[in-house]
mmCIF file of C-alpha atoms in Angstrom:
data_model
loop_
_atom_site.group_PDB
_atom_site.id
_atom_site.type_symbol
_atom_site.label_atom_id
_atom_site.label_comp_id
_atom_site.label_asym_id
_atom_site.label_seq_id
_atom_site.Cartn_x
_atom_site.Cartn_y
_atom_site.Cartn_z
ATOM 1 C CA UNK D 754 10.873 -30.565 -51.864
ATOM 2 C CA UNK D 755 8.233 -28.668 -49.856
ATOM 3 C CA UNK D 756 10.521 -28.572 -46.795
ATOM 4 C CA UNK D 757 13.335 -27.191 -48.920
ATOM 5 C CA UNK D 758 11.045 -24.530 -50.377
ATOM 6 C CA UNK D 759 9.930 -23.476 -46.896
ATOM 7 C CA UNK D 760 13.546 -23.328 -45.694
ATOM 8 C CA UNK D 761 14.508 -21.301 -48.762
ATOM 9 C CA UNK D 762 11.677 -18.829 -48.189
ATOM 10 C CA UNK D 763 12.586 -18.485 -44.509
ATOM 11 C CA UNK D 764 16.214 -17.805 -45.412
ATOM 12 C CA UNK D 765 15.088 -15.277 -48.030
ATOM 13 C CA UNK D 766 13.117 -13.327 -45.421
ATOM 14 C CA UNK D 767 16.119 -13.213 -43.070
ATOM 15 C CA UNK D 768 18.428 -12.041 -45.862
ATOM 16 C CA UNK D 769 15.794 -9.523 -46.899
ATOM 17 C CA UNK D 770 16.026 -7.759 -43.535
ATOM 18 C CA UNK D 771 19.729 -7.192 -44.142
ATOM 19 C CA UNK D 772 19.010 -5.958 -47.672
ATOM 20 C CA UNK D 773 16.377 -3.545 -46.402
ATOM 21 C CA UNK D 774 18.742 -2.102 -43.805
ATOM 22 C CA UNK D 775 21.372 -1.657 -46.506
ATOM 23 C CA UNK D 776 18.943 0.313 -48.649
ATOM 24 C CA UNK D 777 17.037 2.306 -46.046
ATOM 25 C CA UNK D 778 19.449 5.213 -45.560
ATOM 26 C CA UNK D 779 20.825 5.564 -49.066
ATOM 27 C CA UNK D 780 17.781 5.123 -51.315
ATOM 28 C CA UNK D 781 15.018 7.281 -49.898
ATOM 29 C CA UNK D 782 13.272 7.858 -53.235
ATOM 30 C CA UNK D 783 13.187 4.117 -53.884
ATOM 31 C CA UNK D 784 11.721 3.360 -50.459
ATOM 32 C CA UNK D 785 9.115 6.074 -50.810
ATOM 33 C CA UNK D 786 7.782 4.422 -53.951
ATOM 34 C CA UNK D 787 8.392 0.797 -52.900
ATOM 35 C CA UNK D 788 6.144 1.098 -49.856
ATOM 36 C CA UNK D 789 3.066 0.811 -52.056
ATOM 37 C CA UNK D 790 4.210 -2.237 -54.029
ATOM 38 C CA UNK D 791 2.552 -5.578 -53.199
ATOM 39 C CA UNK D 792 4.561 -7.388 -50.516
ATOM 40 C CA UNK D 793 5.938 -10.219 -52.665
ATOM 41 C CA UNK D 794 7.042 -7.855 -55.414
ATOM 42 C CA UNK D 795 8.425 -5.315 -52.940
ATOM 43 C CA UNK D 796 10.552 -7.988 -51.257
ATOM 44 C CA UNK D 797 12.072 -9.110 -54.556
ATOM 45 C CA UNK D 798 12.604 -5.479 -55.598
ATOM 46 C CA UNK D 799 14.449 -4.745 -52.356
ATOM 47 C CA UNK D 800 16.673 -7.790 -52.909
ATOM 48 C CA UNK D 801 17.470 -6.583 -56.427
ATOM 49 C CA UNK D 802 18.147 -2.983 -55.432
ATOM 50 C CA UNK D 803 20.293 -4.014 -52.455
ATOM 51 C CA UNK D 804 22.521 -6.142 -54.673
ATOM 52 C CA UNK D 805 22.835 -3.357 -57.263
ATOM 53 C CA UNK D 806 23.563 -0.802 -54.546
ATOM 54 C CA UNK D 807 26.242 -3.020 -53.022
ATOM 55 C CA UNK D 808 27.964 -3.390 -56.392
ATOM 56 C CA UNK D 809 27.711 0.347 -57.000
ATOM 57 C CA UNK D 810 29.392 1.050 -53.659
ATOM 58 C CA UNK D 811 32.131 -1.457 -54.472
ATOM 59 C CA UNK D 812 32.864 0.198 -57.812
ATOM 60 C CA UNK D 813 32.775 3.728 -56.359
ATOM 61 C CA UNK D 814 35.156 2.848 -53.526
ATOM 62 C CA UNK D 815 38.414 4.740 -54.075
ATOM 63 C CA UNK D 816 40.290 1.874 -52.415
ATOM 64 C CA UNK D 817 38.602 -0.914 -54.373
ATOM 65 C CA UNK D 818 41.032 -3.546 -55.699
ATOM 66 C CA UNK D 819 41.954 -3.499 -59.380
ATOM 67 C CA UNK D 820 40.091 -6.748 -59.959
ATOM 68 C CA UNK D 821 36.806 -5.521 -58.443
ATOM 69 C CA UNK D 822 34.915 -6.146 -61.710
ATOM 70 C CA UNK D 823 36.255 -9.705 -61.857
ATOM 71 C CA UNK D 824 35.069 -10.191 -58.280
ATOM 72 C CA UNK D 825 31.594 -9.057 -59.295
ATOM 73 C CA UNK D 826 31.581 -11.363 -62.320
ATOM 74 C CA UNK D 827 32.551 -14.283 -60.080
ATOM 75 C CA UNK D 828 29.632 -13.476 -57.778
ATOM 76 C CA UNK D 829 27.294 -13.518 -60.789
ATOM 77 C CA UNK D 830 28.675 -16.938 -61.755
ATOM 78 C CA UNK D 831 27.811 -18.193 -58.300
ATOM 79 C CA UNK D 832 24.344 -16.597 -58.315
ATOM 80 C CA UNK D 833 23.387 -18.151 -61.638
ATOM 81 C CA UNK D 834 24.757 -21.519 -60.519
ATOM 82 C CA UNK D 835 22.357 -21.214 -57.547
ATOM 83 C CA UNK D 836 25.388 -21.433 -55.261
ATOM 84 C CA UNK D 837 25.744 -17.785 -54.189
ATOM 85 C CA UNK D 838 28.587 -16.336 -52.157
ATOM 86 C CA UNK D 839 27.715 -16.297 -48.451
ATOM 87 C CA UNK D 840 26.413 -12.719 -48.516
ATOM 88 C CA UNK D 841 22.734 -11.901 -47.799
ATOM 89 C CA UNK D 842 22.270 -9.783 -50.937
ATOM 90 C CA UNK D 843 23.744 -12.518 -53.141
ATOM 91 C CA UNK D 844 21.628 -15.239 -51.571
ATOM 92 C CA UNK D 845 18.474 -13.162 -51.940
ATOM 93 C CA UNK D 846 19.211 -12.279 -55.557
ATOM 94 C CA UNK D 847 19.872 -15.940 -56.431
ATOM 95 C CA UNK D 848 16.280 -16.687 -55.419
ATOM 96 C CA UNK D 849 14.944 -13.705 -57.373
ATOM 97 C CA UNK D 850 16.753 -14.494 -60.654
ATOM 98 C CA UNK D 851 15.574 -18.106 -60.467
ATOM 99 C CA UNK D 852 12.014 -17.226 -59.519
ATOM 100 C CA UNK D 853 11.532 -14.656 -62.287
ATOM 101 C CA UNK D 854 13.867 -16.040 -64.974
ATOM 102 C CA UNK D 855 15.976 -12.880 -65.121
ATOM 103 C CA UNK D 856 18.415 -13.275 -68.033
ATOM 104 C CA UNK D 857 22.041 -13.088 -67.045
ATOM 105 C CA UNK D 858 22.688 -10.785 -70.009
ATOM 106 C CA UNK D 859 20.848 -7.997 -68.198
ATOM 107 C CA UNK D 860 22.998 -8.189 -65.070
ATOM 108 C CA UNK D 861 26.110 -8.516 -67.233
ATOM 109 C CA UNK D 862 25.111 -5.248 -68.930
ATOM 110 C CA UNK D 863 24.886 -3.617 -65.499
ATOM 111 C CA UNK D 864 28.397 -4.820 -64.702
ATOM 112 C CA UNK D 865 29.608 -3.458 -68.049
ATOM 113 C CA UNK D 866 28.290 -0.042 -67.017
ATOM 114 C CA UNK D 867 30.248 -0.325 -63.772
ATOM 115 C CA UNK D 868 33.333 -1.201 -65.807
ATOM 116 C CA UNK D 869 32.856 2.001 -67.806
ATOM 117 C CA UNK D 870 32.653 3.937 -64.542
ATOM 118 C CA UNK D 871 35.888 2.375 -63.286
ATOM 119 C CA UNK D 872 37.677 3.399 -66.477
ATOM 120 C CA UNK D 873 36.542 7.031 -66.145
ATOM 121 C CA UNK D 874 34.803 6.849 -69.497
ATOM 122 C CA UNK D 875 33.318 10.047 -70.895
ATOM 123 C CA UNK D 876 30.604 10.444 -73.524
ATOM 124 C CA UNK D 877 30.810 12.550 -76.644
ATOM 125 C CA UNK D 878 27.112 12.491 -77.561
ATOM 126 C CA UNK D 879 23.753 12.068 -75.859
ATOM 127 C CA UNK D 880 23.379 8.723 -77.638
ATOM 128 C CA UNK D 881 26.617 7.493 -76.068
ATOM 129 C CA UNK D 882 25.424 8.734 -72.679
ATOM 130 C CA UNK D 883 22.184 6.791 -73.168
ATOM 131 C CA UNK D 884 24.262 3.679 -73.928
ATOM 132 C CA UNK D 885 25.763 4.121 -70.462
ATOM 133 C CA UNK D 886 22.417 4.910 -68.804
ATOM 134 C CA UNK D 887 20.904 1.803 -70.391
ATOM 135 C CA UNK D 888 23.500 -0.322 -68.625
ATOM 136 C CA UNK D 889 23.390 1.197 -65.158
ATOM 137 C CA UNK D 890 19.670 2.075 -64.989
ATOM 138 C CA UNK D 891 17.543 0.591 -67.766
ATOM 139 C CA UNK D 892 18.806 -2.814 -66.677
ATOM 140 C CA UNK D 893 17.128 -2.276 -63.315
ATOM 141 C CA UNK D 894 13.924 -1.114 -65.015
ATOM 142 C CA UNK D 895 13.862 -4.266 -67.137
ATOM 143 C CA UNK D 896 14.445 -6.527 -64.129
ATOM 144 C CA UNK D 897 11.759 -4.757 -62.102
ATOM 145 C CA UNK D 898 9.307 -5.355 -64.945
ATOM 146 C CA UNK D 899 10.130 -9.073 -64.933
ATOM 147 C CA UNK D 900 9.635 -9.168 -61.165
ATOM 148 C CA UNK D 901 6.176 -7.706 -61.740
ATOM 149 C CA UNK D 902 5.432 -10.626 -64.056
ATOM 150 C CA UNK D 903 5.448 -8.642 -67.314
ATOM 151 C CA UNK D 904 7.527 -9.710 -70.320
ATOM 152 C CA UNK D 905 5.730 -7.804 -73.086
ATOM 153 C CA UNK D 906 8.213 -6.060 -75.380
ATOM 154 C CA UNK D 907 6.455 -2.681 -75.470
ATOM 155 C CA UNK D 908 6.180 -2.538 -71.669
ATOM 156 C CA UNK D 909 9.828 -3.520 -71.296
ATOM 157 C CA UNK D 910 10.835 -0.702 -73.634
ATOM 158 C CA UNK D 911 8.867 1.829 -71.588
ATOM 159 C CA UNK D 912 10.475 0.505 -68.383
ATOM 160 C CA UNK D 913 13.935 0.839 -69.918
ATOM 161 C CA UNK D 914 13.092 4.400 -70.969
ATOM 162 C CA UNK D 915 12.109 5.196 -67.392
ATOM 163 C CA UNK D 916 15.549 3.928 -66.395
ATOM 164 C CA UNK D 917 17.135 6.284 -68.940
ATOM 165 C CA UNK D 918 15.103 9.204 -67.593
ATOM 166 C CA UNK D 919 16.060 8.506 -63.982
ATOM 167 C CA UNK D 920 19.753 8.166 -64.767
ATOM 168 C CA UNK D 921 19.794 11.398 -66.782
ATOM 169 C CA UNK D 922 18.089 13.066 -63.805
ATOM 170 C CA UNK D 923 20.792 11.696 -61.499
ATOM 171 C CA UNK D 924 23.481 13.077 -63.802
ATOM 172 C CA UNK D 925 21.806 16.501 -63.961
ATOM 173 C CA UNK D 926 21.557 16.576 -60.157
ATOM 174 C CA UNK D 927 25.146 15.471 -59.517
ATOM 175 C CA UNK D 928 27.097 17.569 -62.049
ATOM 176 C CA UNK D 929 29.113 19.391 -59.388
ATOM 177 C CA UNK D 930 29.686 16.363 -57.162
ATOM 178 C CA UNK D 931 30.808 14.253 -60.122
ATOM 179 C CA UNK D 932 33.153 16.991 -61.363
ATOM 180 C CA UNK D 933 34.796 17.320 -57.960
ATOM 181 C CA UNK D 934 35.432 13.575 -58.154
ATOM 182 C CA UNK D 935 36.995 14.098 -61.605
ATOM 183 C CA UNK D 936 34.035 12.542 -63.410
ATOM 184 C CA UNK D 937 32.207 14.037 -66.358
ATOM 185 C CA UNK D 938 28.951 12.602 -67.682
ATOM 186 C CA UNK D 939 27.568 15.604 -69.583
ATOM 187 C CA UNK D 940 27.869 15.038 -73.359
ATOM 188 C CA UNK D 941 31.132 16.625 -74.436
ATOM 189 C CA UNK D 942 29.688 17.908 -77.714
ATOM 190 C CA UNK D 943 26.990 19.807 -75.804
ATOM 191 C CA UNK D 944 29.669 21.504 -73.721
ATOM 192 C CA UNK D 945 31.738 22.301 -76.806
ATOM 193 C CA UNK D 946 28.638 23.787 -78.475
ATOM 194 C CA UNK D 947 28.516 26.249 -75.536
ATOM 195 C CA UNK D 948 32.232 27.059 -75.999
ATOM 196 C CA UNK D 949 33.141 25.121 -72.864
ATOM 197 C CA UNK D 950 36.305 23.052 -73.043
ATOM 198 C CA UNK D 951 35.286 19.900 -71.104
ATOM 199 C CA UNK D 952 38.763 19.088 -69.794
ATOM 200 C CA UNK D 953 39.480 22.647 -68.678
ATOM 201 C CA UNK D 954 36.073 22.995 -67.007
ATOM 202 C CA UNK D 955 36.577 19.705 -65.194
ATOM 203 C CA UNK D 956 39.684 21.130 -63.544
ATOM 204 C CA UNK D 957 37.661 24.063 -62.196
ATOM 205 C CA UNK D 958 33.935 23.245 -62.273
ATOM 206 C CA UNK D 959 32.106 26.551 -61.976
ATOM 207 C CA UNK D 960 28.488 27.448 -62.640
ATOM 208 C CA UNK D 961 27.631 29.917 -65.396
ATOM 209 C CA UNK D 962 24.959 30.546 -68.018
ATOM 210 C CA UNK D 963 26.589 28.211 -70.512
ATOM 211 C CA UNK D 964 26.674 25.243 -68.161
ATOM 212 C CA UNK D 965 23.077 25.986 -67.109
ATOM 213 C CA UNK D 966 21.963 25.577 -70.725
ATOM 214 C CA UNK D 967 23.685 22.186 -70.930
ATOM 215 C CA UNK D 968 21.968 21.056 -67.730
ATOM 216 C CA UNK D 969 18.589 22.298 -69.014
ATOM 217 C CA UNK D 970 19.144 20.395 -72.241
ATOM 218 C CA UNK D 971 19.820 17.210 -70.287
ATOM 219 C CA UNK D 972 16.699 17.734 -68.158
ATOM 220 C CA UNK D 973 14.622 18.251 -71.310
ATOM 221 C CA UNK D 974 15.913 14.955 -72.723
ATOM 222 C CA UNK D 975 15.029 13.222 -69.443
ATOM 223 C CA UNK D 976 11.534 14.763 -69.535
ATOM 224 C CA UNK D 977 11.016 13.265 -72.998
ATOM 225 C CA UNK D 978 11.945 9.837 -71.610
ATOM 226 C CA UNK D 979 9.551 10.250 -68.650
ATOM 227 C CA UNK D 980 6.765 11.080 -71.116
ATOM 228 C CA UNK D 981 7.488 7.995 -73.224
ATOM 229 C CA UNK D 982 7.725 5.784 -70.129
ATOM 230 C CA UNK D 983 4.317 6.964 -68.879
ATOM 231 C CA UNK D 984 2.616 4.993 -71.660
ATOM 232 C CA UNK D 985 3.834 1.746 -70.111
ATOM 233 C CA UNK D 986 2.122 2.186 -66.737
ATOM 234 C CA UNK D 987 -1.183 0.795 -68.025
ATOM 235 C CA UNK D 988 0.533 -2.466 -69.023
ATOM 236 C CA UNK D 989 1.706 -3.213 -65.480
ATOM 237 C CA UNK D 990 -0.342 -5.164 -62.918
ATOM 238 C CA UNK D 991 -2.903 -2.804 -61.421
ATOM 239 C CA UNK D 992 -1.460 -3.176 -57.918
ATOM 240 C CA UNK D 993 1.994 -2.099 -59.159
ATOM 241 C CA UNK D 994 1.078 0.962 -61.207
ATOM 242 C CA UNK D 995 0.997 3.454 -58.344
ATOM 243 C CA UNK D 996 4.490 2.549 -57.135
ATOM 244 C CA UNK D 997 6.070 2.924 -60.575
ATOM 245 C CA UNK D 998 4.143 6.128 -61.192
ATOM 246 C CA UNK D 999 5.364 7.418 -57.813
ATOM 247 C CA UNK D 1000 8.976 6.592 -58.664
ATOM 248 C CA UNK D 1001 8.643 8.477 -61.941
ATOM 249 C CA UNK D 1002 6.964 11.491 -60.317
ATOM 250 C CA UNK D 1003 9.489 11.716 -57.476
ATOM 251 C CA UNK D 1004 12.494 11.472 -59.774
ATOM 252 C CA UNK D 1005 11.129 13.957 -62.296
ATOM 253 C CA UNK D 1006 10.491 16.326 -59.383
ATOM 254 C CA UNK D 1007 14.265 16.387 -58.844
ATOM 255 C CA UNK D 1008 14.500 18.043 -62.264
ATOM 256 C CA UNK D 1009 11.898 20.611 -61.246
ATOM 257 C CA UNK D 1010 13.888 21.333 -58.080
ATOM 258 C CA UNK D 1011 17.068 21.830 -60.132
ATOM 259 C CA UNK D 1012 15.166 24.337 -62.243
ATOM 260 C CA UNK D 1013 13.864 26.131 -59.142
ATOM 261 C CA UNK D 1014 17.499 26.442 -58.001
ATOM 262 C CA UNK D 1015 18.364 28.221 -61.218
ATOM 263 C CA UNK D 1016 19.858 25.074 -62.798
ATOM 264 C CA UNK D 1017 22.839 25.327 -60.477
ATOM 265 C CA UNK D 1018 23.698 21.737 -59.657
ATOM 266 C CA UNK D 1019 27.346 22.666 -59.300
ATOM 267 C CA UNK D 1020 27.147 24.277 -55.876
ATOM 268 C CA UNK D 1021 23.750 22.847 -54.843
ATOM 269 C CA UNK D 1022 22.259 19.358 -54.793
ATOM 270 C CA UNK D 1023 18.534 19.210 -55.506
ATOM 271 C CA UNK D 1024 16.502 17.377 -52.866
ATOM 272 C CA UNK D 1025 12.785 16.564 -52.901
ATOM 273 C CA UNK D 1026 11.266 17.243 -49.482
ATOM 274 C CA UNK D 1027 9.414 14.571 -47.534
ATOM 275 C CA UNK D 1028 6.212 16.611 -47.736
ATOM 276 C CA UNK D 1029 6.497 16.831 -51.519
ATOM 277 C CA UNK D 1030 7.123 13.094 -51.777
ATOM 278 C CA UNK D 1031 3.930 12.420 -49.816
ATOM 279 C CA UNK D 1032 1.947 14.634 -52.194
ATOM 280 C CA UNK D 1033 3.448 12.843 -55.190
ATOM 281 C CA UNK D 1034 2.663 9.458 -53.644
ATOM 282 C CA UNK D 1035 -0.972 10.542 -53.296
ATOM 283 C CA UNK D 1036 -0.975 11.771 -56.877
ATOM 284 C CA UNK D 1037 0.433 8.446 -58.055
ATOM 285 C CA UNK D 1038 -2.612 6.615 -56.696
ATOM 286 C CA UNK D 1039 -4.606 8.128 -59.571
ATOM 287 C CA UNK D 1040 -2.493 6.095 -62.008
ATOM 288 C CA UNK D 1041 -4.463 2.959 -61.117
ATOM 289 C CA UNK D 1042 -7.483 4.664 -62.660
ATOM 290 C CA UNK D 1043 -6.163 7.240 -65.133
ATOM 291 C CA UNK D 1044 -3.208 5.573 -66.864
ATOM 292 C CA UNK D 1045 -2.162 6.674 -70.347
ATOM 293 C CA UNK D 1046 -3.066 4.146 -73.023
ATOM 294 C CA UNK D 1047 -0.222 2.031 -74.357
ATOM 295 C CA UNK D 1048 1.309 3.711 -77.411
ATOM 296 C CA UNK D 1049 2.572 1.196 -79.974
ATOM 297 C CA UNK D 1050 3.772 3.848 -82.442
ATOM 298 C CA UNK D 1051 6.726 5.245 -80.487
ATOM 299 C CA UNK D 1052 10.082 5.211 -82.254
ATOM 300 C CA UNK D 1053 12.746 2.788 -81.033
ATOM 301 C CA UNK D 1054 15.513 3.947 -78.695
ATOM 302 C CA UNK D 1055 18.585 2.041 -79.976
ATOM 303 C CA UNK D 1056 20.466 2.012 -76.677
ATOM 304 C CA UNK D 1057 17.899 -0.191 -74.908
ATOM 305 C CA UNK D 1058 16.995 -2.722 -77.610
ATOM 306 C CA UNK D 1059 19.601 -5.292 -76.553
ATOM 307 C CA UNK D 1060 18.020 -5.467 -73.099
ATOM 308 C CA UNK D 1061 14.560 -6.094 -74.501
ATOM 309 C CA UNK D 1062 15.957 -8.702 -76.903
ATOM 310 C CA UNK D 1063 17.456 -10.606 -73.950
ATOM 311 C CA UNK D 1064 14.022 -11.371 -72.463
ATOM 312 C CA UNK D 1065 12.129 -14.470 -73.530
ATOM 313 C CA UNK D 1066 8.379 -13.838 -73.759
ATOM 314 C CA UNK D 1067 7.147 -16.557 -71.382
ATOM 315 C CA UNK D 1068 5.485 -15.415 -68.160
ATOM 316 C CA UNK D 1069 6.540 -16.447 -64.641
ATOM 317 C CA UNK D 1070 4.282 -19.033 -62.970
ATOM 318 C CA UNK D 1071 3.160 -16.595 -60.286
ATOM 319 C CA UNK D 1072 1.275 -14.599 -62.925
ATOM 320 C CA UNK D 1073 0.216 -17.437 -65.230
ATOM 321 C CA UNK D 1074 -3.486 -17.858 -65.990
ATOM 322 C CA UNK D 1075 -5.093 -20.640 -67.978
ATOM 323 C CA UNK D 1076 -6.630 -24.067 -67.608
ATOM 324 C CA UNK D 1077 -5.240 -26.492 -65.028
ATOM 325 C CA UNK D 1078 -3.999 -28.755 -67.815
ATOM 326 C CA UNK D 1079 -2.252 -25.917 -69.665
ATOM 327 C CA UNK D 1080 -0.736 -24.678 -66.423
ATOM 328 C CA UNK D 1081 0.726 -28.085 -65.582
ATOM 329 C CA UNK D 1082 2.234 -28.418 -69.055
ATOM 330 C CA UNK D 1083 3.611 -24.883 -68.831
ATOM 331 C CA UNK D 1084 5.151 -25.494 -65.389
ATOM 332 C CA UNK D 1085 6.903 -28.661 -66.570
ATOM 333 C CA UNK D 1086 8.375 -26.752 -69.499
ATOM 334 C CA UNK D 1087 9.416 -23.906 -67.211
ATOM 335 C CA UNK D 1088 11.175 -26.253 -64.794
ATOM 336 C CA UNK D 1089 13.060 -27.836 -67.692
ATOM 337 C CA UNK D 1090 14.242 -24.393 -68.802
ATOM 338 C CA UNK D 1091 15.373 -23.497 -65.278
ATOM 339 C CA UNK D 1092 17.263 -26.795 -65.002
ATOM 340 C CA UNK D 1093 19.009 -26.237 -68.340
ATOM 341 C CA UNK D 1094 20.091 -22.760 -67.227
ATOM 342 C CA UNK D 1095 21.428 -24.153 -63.956
ATOM 343 C CA UNK D 1096 23.499 -26.751 -65.832
ATOM 344 C CA UNK D 1097 24.864 -24.060 -68.157
ATOM 345 C CA UNK D 1098 25.776 -21.861 -65.159
ATOM 346 C CA UNK D 1099 27.462 -24.737 -63.329
ATOM 347 C CA UNK D 1100 29.505 -25.540 -66.443
ATOM 348 C CA UNK D 1101 30.484 -21.869 -66.787
ATOM 349 C CA UNK D 1102 31.539 -21.754 -63.129
ATOM 350 C CA UNK D 1103 33.561 -24.952 -63.480
ATOM 351 C CA UNK D 1104 35.501 -23.453 -66.386
ATOM 352 C CA UNK D 1105 36.638 -20.636 -64.092
#
């Protein structure tokens, strides 16, 4: 068993190099923040992000086959059966989901968000948009929290809210690019309130005062989510707080850059400079000392509750503390749970 574990870890490190190369050019904000994560957590985070990025690229590919979502679902079957497709990102993620007991429901929610993208779905209200953001972004926030060894419900909610904030920031930044690709993510009722016909505007996406007010409204909603998420930093392991704080600061700075550009994200794409990122990374180091206290009185965000409900409250072994006897009992129980999940995944795969 020890030899197999060593072989598995060696293979994980090799696959991780491929994952890191996949992410390096396309996810600069992620890498800026990830550099200050502890090594073990950073490696698992890179494996997770690489897999998500690969799926995102598959779904966005104009020439993707019609059954691309079914292909992704098949790969999830294989990952949860611990028999991944022979792709580095899949092999690495199989180790991560087993090591940290990541519920399949969370990754299935991510795939559902991709399915909505493939169908060209639009969103009438901000609540509907948050339903989408929960699937394509809060899912990642929840999984990152599990990788950090935290399964507390309040902390998971704050992590999911950070995912909402980041996705709303992405949407605010990419309004013009999305429109030119015939995609609309801005809430239709917000556009209609500004006397903008969404379908007509999509045919000729131009910047004006009305569209600037919609973008500002979206940024303001994202800012509210960043504020809520900040209360969860204190509940993370101390050696992880700076990285998550940095990710939040860097992404929220995109909103500030959009505002400095006069809210015109139609003809311009907001970019945070390398120098600014370095300053924000330095600022994030203060979060290990001056974190906001956990706020238990925040109202519930409906769109993310199903993700939090999917997580069982037990902690991964890597972060377990207690007596030797309790630890041994806990590990035996954990291994039984992992084995049951493997059997369920194998049975699911066999049915396909």
